[in-house]
Short mmCIF file of C-alpha atoms in Angstrom, two decimals:
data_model
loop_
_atom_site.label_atom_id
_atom_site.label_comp_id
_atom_site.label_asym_id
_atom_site.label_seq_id
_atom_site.Cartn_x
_atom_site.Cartn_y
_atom_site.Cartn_z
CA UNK A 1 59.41 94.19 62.37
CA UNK A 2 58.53 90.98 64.69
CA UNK A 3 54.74 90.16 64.71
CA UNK A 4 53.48 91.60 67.74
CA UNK A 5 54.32 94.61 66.38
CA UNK A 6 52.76 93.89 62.88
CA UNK A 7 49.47 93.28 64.60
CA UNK A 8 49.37 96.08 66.73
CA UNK A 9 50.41 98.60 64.18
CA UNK A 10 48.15 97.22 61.69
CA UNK A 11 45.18 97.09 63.95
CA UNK A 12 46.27 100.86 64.79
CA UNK A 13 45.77 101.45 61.01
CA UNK A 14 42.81 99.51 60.50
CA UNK A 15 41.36 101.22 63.40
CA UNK A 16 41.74 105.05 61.91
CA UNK A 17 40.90 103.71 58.21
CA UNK A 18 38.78 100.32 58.24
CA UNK A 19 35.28 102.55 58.47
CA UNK A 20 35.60 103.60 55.17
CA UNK A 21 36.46 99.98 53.48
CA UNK A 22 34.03 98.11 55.20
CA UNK A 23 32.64 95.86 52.15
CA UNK A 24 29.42 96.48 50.58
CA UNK A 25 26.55 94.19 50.77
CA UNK A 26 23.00 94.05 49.44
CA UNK A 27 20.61 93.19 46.27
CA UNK A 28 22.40 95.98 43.99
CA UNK A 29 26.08 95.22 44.88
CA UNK A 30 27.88 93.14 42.16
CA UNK A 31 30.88 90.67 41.50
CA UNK A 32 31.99 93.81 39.46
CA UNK A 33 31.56 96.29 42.91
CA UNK A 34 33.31 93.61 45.19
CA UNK A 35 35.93 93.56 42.78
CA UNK A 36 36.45 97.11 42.55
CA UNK A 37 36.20 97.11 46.30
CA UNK A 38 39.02 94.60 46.40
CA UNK A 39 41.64 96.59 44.91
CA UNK A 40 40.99 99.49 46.84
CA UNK A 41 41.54 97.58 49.97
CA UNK A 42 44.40 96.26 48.74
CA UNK A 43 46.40 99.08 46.83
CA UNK A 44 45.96 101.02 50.23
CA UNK A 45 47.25 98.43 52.26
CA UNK A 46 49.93 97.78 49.93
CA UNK A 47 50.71 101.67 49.78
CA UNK A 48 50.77 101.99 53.85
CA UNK A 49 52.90 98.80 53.80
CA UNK A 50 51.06 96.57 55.43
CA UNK A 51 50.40 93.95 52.07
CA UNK A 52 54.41 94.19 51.74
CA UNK A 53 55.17 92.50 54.82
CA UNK A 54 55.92 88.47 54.70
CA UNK A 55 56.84 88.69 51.16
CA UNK A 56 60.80 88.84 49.55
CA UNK A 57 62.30 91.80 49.08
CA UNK A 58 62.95 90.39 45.55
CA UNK A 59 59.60 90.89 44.82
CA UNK A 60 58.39 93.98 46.45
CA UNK A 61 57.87 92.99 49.49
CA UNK A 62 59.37 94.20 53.28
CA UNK A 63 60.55 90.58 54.27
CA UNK A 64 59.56 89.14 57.81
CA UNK A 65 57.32 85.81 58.19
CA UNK A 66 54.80 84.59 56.36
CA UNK A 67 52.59 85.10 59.19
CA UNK A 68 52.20 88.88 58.45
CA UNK A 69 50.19 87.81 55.75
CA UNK A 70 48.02 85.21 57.97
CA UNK A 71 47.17 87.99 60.70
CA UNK A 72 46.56 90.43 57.50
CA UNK A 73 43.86 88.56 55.93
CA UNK A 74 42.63 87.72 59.31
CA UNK A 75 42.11 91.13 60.05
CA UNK A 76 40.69 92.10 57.01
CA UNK A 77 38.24 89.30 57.28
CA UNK A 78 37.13 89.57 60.80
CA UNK A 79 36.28 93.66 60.08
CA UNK A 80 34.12 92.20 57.13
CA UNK A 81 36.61 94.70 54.43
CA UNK A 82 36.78 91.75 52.52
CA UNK A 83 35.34 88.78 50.83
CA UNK A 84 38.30 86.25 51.92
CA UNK A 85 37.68 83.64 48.74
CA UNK A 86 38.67 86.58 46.09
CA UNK A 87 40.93 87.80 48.22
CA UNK A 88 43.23 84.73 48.92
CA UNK A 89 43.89 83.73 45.31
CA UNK A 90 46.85 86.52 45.82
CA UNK A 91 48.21 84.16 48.95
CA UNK A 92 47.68 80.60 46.57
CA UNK A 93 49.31 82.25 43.17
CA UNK A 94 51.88 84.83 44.47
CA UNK A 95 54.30 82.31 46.23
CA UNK A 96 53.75 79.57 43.09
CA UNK A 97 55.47 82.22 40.92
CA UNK A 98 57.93 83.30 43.14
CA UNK A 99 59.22 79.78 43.28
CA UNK A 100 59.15 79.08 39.77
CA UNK A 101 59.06 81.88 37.55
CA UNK A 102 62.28 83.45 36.09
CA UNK A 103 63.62 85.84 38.60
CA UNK A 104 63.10 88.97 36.75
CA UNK A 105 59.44 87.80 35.95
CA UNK A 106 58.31 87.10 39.52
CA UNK A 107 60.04 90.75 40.34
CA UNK A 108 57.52 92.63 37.92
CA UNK A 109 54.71 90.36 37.74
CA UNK A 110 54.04 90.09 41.96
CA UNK A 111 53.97 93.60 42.88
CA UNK A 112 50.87 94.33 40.61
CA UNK A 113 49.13 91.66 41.96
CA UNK A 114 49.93 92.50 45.72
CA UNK A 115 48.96 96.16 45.25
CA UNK A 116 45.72 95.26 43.33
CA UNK A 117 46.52 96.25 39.81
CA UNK A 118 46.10 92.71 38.48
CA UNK A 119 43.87 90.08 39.14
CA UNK A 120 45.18 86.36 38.02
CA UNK A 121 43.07 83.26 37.27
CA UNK A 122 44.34 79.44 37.81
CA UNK A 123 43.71 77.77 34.84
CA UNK A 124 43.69 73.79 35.90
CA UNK A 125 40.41 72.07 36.22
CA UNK A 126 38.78 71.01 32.65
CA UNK A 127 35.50 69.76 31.76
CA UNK A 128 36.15 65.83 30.98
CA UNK A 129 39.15 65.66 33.93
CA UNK A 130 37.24 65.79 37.81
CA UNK A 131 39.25 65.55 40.11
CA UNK A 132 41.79 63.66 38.21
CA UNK A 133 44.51 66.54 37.15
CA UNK A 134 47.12 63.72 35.59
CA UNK A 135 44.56 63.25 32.77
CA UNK A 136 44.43 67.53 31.60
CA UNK A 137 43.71 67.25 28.15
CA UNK A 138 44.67 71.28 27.09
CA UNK A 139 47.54 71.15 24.90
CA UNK A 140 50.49 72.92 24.69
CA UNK A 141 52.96 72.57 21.47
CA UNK A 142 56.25 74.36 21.00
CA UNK A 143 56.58 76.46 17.99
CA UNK A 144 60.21 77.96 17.39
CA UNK A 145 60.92 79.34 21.06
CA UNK A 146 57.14 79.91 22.04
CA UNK A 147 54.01 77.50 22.97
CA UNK A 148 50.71 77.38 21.32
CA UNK A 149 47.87 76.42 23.74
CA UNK A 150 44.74 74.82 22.44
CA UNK A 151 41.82 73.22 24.63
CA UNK A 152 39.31 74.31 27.33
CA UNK A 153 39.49 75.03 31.38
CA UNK A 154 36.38 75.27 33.06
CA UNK A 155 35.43 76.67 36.94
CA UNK A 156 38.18 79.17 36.46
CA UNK A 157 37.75 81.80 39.11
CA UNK A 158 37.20 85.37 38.33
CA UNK A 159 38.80 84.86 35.13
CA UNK A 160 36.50 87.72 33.17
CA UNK A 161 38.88 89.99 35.01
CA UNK A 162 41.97 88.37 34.88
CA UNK A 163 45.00 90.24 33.27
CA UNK A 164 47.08 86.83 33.79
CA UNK A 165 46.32 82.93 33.97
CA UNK A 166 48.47 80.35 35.95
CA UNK A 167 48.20 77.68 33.54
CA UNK A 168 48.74 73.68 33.58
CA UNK A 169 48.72 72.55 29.48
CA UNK A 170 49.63 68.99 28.59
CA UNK A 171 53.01 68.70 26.36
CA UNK A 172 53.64 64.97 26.59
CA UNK A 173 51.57 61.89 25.32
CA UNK A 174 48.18 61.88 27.11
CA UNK A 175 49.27 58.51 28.13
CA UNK A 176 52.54 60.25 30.05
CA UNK A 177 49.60 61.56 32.98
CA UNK A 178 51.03 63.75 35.54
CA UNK A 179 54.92 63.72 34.17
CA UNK A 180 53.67 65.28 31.00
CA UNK A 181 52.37 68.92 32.02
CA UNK A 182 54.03 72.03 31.66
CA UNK A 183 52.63 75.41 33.79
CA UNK A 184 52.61 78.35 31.70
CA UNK A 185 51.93 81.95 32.81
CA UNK A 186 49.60 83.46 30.12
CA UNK A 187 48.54 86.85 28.84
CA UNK A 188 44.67 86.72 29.16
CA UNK A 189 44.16 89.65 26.90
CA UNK A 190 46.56 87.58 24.10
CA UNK A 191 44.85 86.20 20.91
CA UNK A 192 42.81 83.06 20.68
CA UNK A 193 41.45 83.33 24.53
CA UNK A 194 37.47 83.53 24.91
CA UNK A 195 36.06 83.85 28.41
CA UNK A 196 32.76 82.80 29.22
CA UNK A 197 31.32 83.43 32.68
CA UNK A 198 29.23 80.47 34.55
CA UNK A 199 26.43 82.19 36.64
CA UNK A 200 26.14 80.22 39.47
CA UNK A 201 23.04 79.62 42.27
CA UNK A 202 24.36 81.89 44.18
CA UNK A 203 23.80 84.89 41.92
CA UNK A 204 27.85 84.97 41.25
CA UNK A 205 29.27 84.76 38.00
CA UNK A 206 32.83 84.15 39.54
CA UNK A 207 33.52 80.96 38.10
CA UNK A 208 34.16 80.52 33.89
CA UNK A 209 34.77 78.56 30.95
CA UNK A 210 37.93 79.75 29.23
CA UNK A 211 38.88 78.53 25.22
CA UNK A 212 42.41 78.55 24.12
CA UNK A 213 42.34 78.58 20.42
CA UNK A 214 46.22 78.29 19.01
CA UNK A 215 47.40 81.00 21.77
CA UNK A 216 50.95 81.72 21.46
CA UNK A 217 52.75 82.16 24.94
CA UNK A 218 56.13 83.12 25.11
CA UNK A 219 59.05 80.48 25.78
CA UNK A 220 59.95 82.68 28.99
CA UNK A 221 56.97 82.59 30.12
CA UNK A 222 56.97 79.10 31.12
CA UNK A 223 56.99 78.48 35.30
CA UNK A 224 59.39 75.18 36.04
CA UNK A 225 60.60 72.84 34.05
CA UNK A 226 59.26 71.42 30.53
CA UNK A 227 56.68 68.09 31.65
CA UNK A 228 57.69 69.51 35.10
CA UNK A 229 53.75 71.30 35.89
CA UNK A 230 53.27 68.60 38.27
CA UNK A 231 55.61 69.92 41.08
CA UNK A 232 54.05 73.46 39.82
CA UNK A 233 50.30 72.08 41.28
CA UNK A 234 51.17 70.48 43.76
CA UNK A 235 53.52 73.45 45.20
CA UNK A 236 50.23 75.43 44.38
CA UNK A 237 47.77 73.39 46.43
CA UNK A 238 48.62 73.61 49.95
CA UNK A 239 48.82 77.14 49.45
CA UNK A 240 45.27 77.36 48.48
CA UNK A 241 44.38 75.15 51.42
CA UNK A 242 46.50 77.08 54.26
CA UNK A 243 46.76 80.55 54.50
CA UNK A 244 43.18 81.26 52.43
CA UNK A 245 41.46 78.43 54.53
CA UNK A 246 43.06 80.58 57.75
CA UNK A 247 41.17 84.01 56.13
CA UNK A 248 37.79 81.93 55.80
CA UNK A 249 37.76 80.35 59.13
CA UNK A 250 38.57 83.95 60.27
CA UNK A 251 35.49 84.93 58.16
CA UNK A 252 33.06 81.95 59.26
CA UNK A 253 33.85 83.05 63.04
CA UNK A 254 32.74 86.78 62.26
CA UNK A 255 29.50 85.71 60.56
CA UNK A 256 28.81 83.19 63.42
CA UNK A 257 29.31 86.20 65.79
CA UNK A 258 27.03 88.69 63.75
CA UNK A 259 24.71 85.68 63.53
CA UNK A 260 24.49 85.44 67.36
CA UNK A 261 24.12 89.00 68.01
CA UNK A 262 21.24 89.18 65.56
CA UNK A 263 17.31 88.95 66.55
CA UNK A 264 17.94 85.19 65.18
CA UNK A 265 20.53 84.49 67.12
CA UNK A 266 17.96 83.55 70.00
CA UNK A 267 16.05 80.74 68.00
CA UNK A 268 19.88 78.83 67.46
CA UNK A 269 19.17 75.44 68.76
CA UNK A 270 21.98 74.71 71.54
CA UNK A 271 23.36 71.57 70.65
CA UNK A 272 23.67 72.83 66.62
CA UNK A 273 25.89 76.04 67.94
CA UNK A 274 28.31 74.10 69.98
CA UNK A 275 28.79 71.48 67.13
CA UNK A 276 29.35 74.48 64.77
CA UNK A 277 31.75 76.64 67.49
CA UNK A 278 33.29 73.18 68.05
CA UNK A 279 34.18 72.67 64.49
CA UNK A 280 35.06 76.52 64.06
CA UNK A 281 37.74 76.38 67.26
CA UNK A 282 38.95 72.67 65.92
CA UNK A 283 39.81 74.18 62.31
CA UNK A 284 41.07 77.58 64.17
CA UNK A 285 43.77 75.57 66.23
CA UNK A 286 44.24 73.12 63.31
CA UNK A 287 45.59 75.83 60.67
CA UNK A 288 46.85 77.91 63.45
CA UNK A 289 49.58 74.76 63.05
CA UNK A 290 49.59 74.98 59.54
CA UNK A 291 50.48 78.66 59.82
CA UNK A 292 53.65 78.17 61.68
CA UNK A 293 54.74 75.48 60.19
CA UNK A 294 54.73 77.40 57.05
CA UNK A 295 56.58 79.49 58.78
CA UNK A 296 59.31 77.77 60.04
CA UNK A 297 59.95 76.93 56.13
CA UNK A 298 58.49 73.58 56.16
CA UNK A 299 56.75 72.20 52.91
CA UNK A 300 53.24 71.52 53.00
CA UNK A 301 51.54 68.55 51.85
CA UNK A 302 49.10 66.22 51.99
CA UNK A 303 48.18 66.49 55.38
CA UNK A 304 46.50 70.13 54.26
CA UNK A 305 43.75 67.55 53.02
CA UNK A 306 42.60 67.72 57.07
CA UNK A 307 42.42 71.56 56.67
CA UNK A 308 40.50 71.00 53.99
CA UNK A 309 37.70 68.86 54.84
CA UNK A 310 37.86 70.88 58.65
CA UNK A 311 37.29 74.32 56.89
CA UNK A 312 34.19 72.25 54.52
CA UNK A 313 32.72 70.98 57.63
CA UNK A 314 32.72 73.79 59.62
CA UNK A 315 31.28 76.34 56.84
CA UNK A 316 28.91 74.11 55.93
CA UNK A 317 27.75 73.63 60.12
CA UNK A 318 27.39 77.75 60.51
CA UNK A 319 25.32 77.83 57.38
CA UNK A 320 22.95 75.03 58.51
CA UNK A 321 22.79 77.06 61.63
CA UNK A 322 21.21 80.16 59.44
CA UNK A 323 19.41 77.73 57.52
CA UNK A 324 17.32 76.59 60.65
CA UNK A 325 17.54 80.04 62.26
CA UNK A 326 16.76 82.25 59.77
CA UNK A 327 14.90 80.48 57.17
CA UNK A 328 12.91 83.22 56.08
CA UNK A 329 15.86 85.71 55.41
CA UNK A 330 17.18 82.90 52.95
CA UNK A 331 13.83 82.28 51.10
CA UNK A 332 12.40 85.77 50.85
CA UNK A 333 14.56 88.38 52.56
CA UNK A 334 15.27 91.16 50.32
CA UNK A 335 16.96 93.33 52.38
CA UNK A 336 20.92 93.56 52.78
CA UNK A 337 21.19 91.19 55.80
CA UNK A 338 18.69 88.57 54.38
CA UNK A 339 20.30 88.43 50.66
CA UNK A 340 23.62 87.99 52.15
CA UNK A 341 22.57 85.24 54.06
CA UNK A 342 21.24 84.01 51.01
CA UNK A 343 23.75 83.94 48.71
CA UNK A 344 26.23 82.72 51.30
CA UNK A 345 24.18 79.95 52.16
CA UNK A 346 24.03 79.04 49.23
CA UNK A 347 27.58 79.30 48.34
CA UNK A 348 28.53 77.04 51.60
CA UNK A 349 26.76 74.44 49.63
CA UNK A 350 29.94 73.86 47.63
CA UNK A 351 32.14 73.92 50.45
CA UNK A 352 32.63 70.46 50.17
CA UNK A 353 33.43 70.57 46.58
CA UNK A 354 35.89 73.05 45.42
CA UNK A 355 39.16 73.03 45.93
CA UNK A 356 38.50 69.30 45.84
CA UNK A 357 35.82 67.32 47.02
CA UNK A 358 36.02 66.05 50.65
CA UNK A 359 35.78 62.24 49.16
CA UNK A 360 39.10 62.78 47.04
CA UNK A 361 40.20 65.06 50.07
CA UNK A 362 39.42 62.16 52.87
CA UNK A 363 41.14 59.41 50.22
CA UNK A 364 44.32 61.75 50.21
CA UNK A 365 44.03 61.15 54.34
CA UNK A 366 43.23 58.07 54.62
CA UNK A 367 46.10 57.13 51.80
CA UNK A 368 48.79 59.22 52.20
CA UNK A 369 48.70 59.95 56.08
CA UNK A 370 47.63 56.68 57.30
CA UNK A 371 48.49 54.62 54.94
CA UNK A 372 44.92 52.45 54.81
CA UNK A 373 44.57 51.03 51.31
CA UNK A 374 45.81 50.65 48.20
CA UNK A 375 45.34 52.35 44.33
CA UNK A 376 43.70 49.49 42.67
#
């Protein structure tokens, strides 16, 4: 199946089905009901086929390009079935294991998290460590043919309902920095693991503290090489700042629409939108390169950092737009459409945070793409 025909048979699909997985919204819905909501979507995309395509046949999938799963998030997104942030940890986590996990491992692990059956957590930033992943402090020491992990990982997404943890543990010195990490693919229901959930301004406990207390891991359950994590993360991280940041900007660009077609929508100072449709059109054609060069089997890299800080600077433009626009749904709305603003508003605040910080992520540019400076 070539893509045009993808896209017009899933929109076909989406078409007879979408009204009845359009994504709840207001006071009473929950992390735990979006969540639920999730899997649904996905297990009956992944039953009609449509979350198969773009993947290996080795794991599950129907083949064909990685593009599939751009235009399938897209869609999703832009007919509001999904939240894209939960979403796209399938499109940052799925490919990291299929590249280095044992075969067999990658064959029975990927399907369940395709089809919705699992949800994983990535288990690298850590309370003492910023933005600096070379200095990871949670340890990981071999014991016969198996690991025991000890230490902490903080701001780990969704982990509360994670069956499985992509996991970066320090097995050299801490002096060895980034050559001395091993990625580990852990059991979250195994022994020793407490989760704690972070409630965060937005009313969203999604992000948590997880403790590793002695927690055996089995030897074959290690993804790479021993010391090797390092190529593991930074595999991981264009993922997480290509075909996600694609589903967001395809979500930003709905909620900009609603936003104009809403009784707001005529107080929207002028010059504010076009900045904001600027920046959203900029990012669009921006990843829509990143997209196919993914496709054409190119490695990503740094230059994702402009993604990055494009995707940042463009959510954080629509929400200012609401902010002036709509400042009483924010403050005191209480109804579906004014909480939703809220907590997304609210949420855009960190836009320039996670996923690293637009400093580090402008640094990486100015570095490693055009070569201005030097580590000092």
């Amino acid at each position: 199946m070539d893509l045009q025909e993808f896209r017009a048979g899933l929109d076909r699909w989406l078409d007879e089905h979408g009204a009845g997985l359009v994504l709840p919204h207001g006071p009473d819905v929950t992390l735990d009901t979006e969540m639920e909501h999730l899997a649904k979507v996905k297990r009956l995309a992944y039953d009609a086929g449509w979350m198969r395509w773009g993947w290996p046949e080795r794991v599950g999938g129907l083949g064909g390009s990685t593009l599939m799963r751009a235009y399938l998030g897209e869609a999703l997104a832009s007919r509001d079935l999904i939240e894209p942030g939960i979403y796209s940890m399938t499109e940052v986590l799925a490919p990291t294991m299929i590249e280095f996990a044992r075969p067999e491992l990658a064959a029975e692990m990927v399907p369940r998290l395709l089809r919705g059956d699992e949800t994983w957590c990535q288990g690298f930033s850590e309370p003492s460590t910023g933005s600096n992943l070379g200095s990871l402090a949670c340890r990981a020491r071999p014991d016969g043919d198996d690991w025991l992990v000890s230490g902490q990982k903080v701001w780990t997404s969704l982990a509360q309902y994670a069956q499985r943890c992509v996991l970066l543990t320090r097995t050299g010195s801490p002096e060895s920095g980034h050559r001395g990490i091993t990625a580990l693919f852990v059991d979250m229901d195994s022994p020793g693991i407490t989760v704690r959930p972070i409630e965060a301004m937005h009313g969203r406990d999604e992000f948590c503290e997880v403790f590793f207390d002695e927690v055996r891991v089995p030897g074959d359950r290690r993804l790479g090489e021993v010391d090797g994590g390092w190529a593991v993360a930074m595999d991981l991280l264009p993922y997480e700042r290509s075909t996600s940041l694609w589903h967001r900007g395809a979500f930003l660009r709905q909620r900009l629409e609603h936003l104009l077609a809403s009784p707001s929508g005529a107080a929207l100072d002028p010059d504010a939108l076009g900045e904001a449709a600027q920046l959203a059109f900029a990012f669009h054609a921006r990843s829509r390169s990143t997209q196919y060069r993914m496709a054409g089997g190119e490695r990503l890299g740094a230059e994702t950092s402009v993604d990055k800080v494009l995707l940042a600077t463009t959510e954080q433009a629509v929400y200012d737009l609401v902010a002036d626009a709509a400042a009483e749904a924010i403050a005191l709305g209480d109804d579906p459409d004014g909480t939703r603003w809220r907590t997304e508003f609210l949420y855009s605040r960190a836009a320039t945070i996670y996923g690293g910080s637009a400093e580090i992520q402008r640094n990486i540019i100015a570095r490693r793409l055009l070569d201005l400076g030097v580590d000092r």
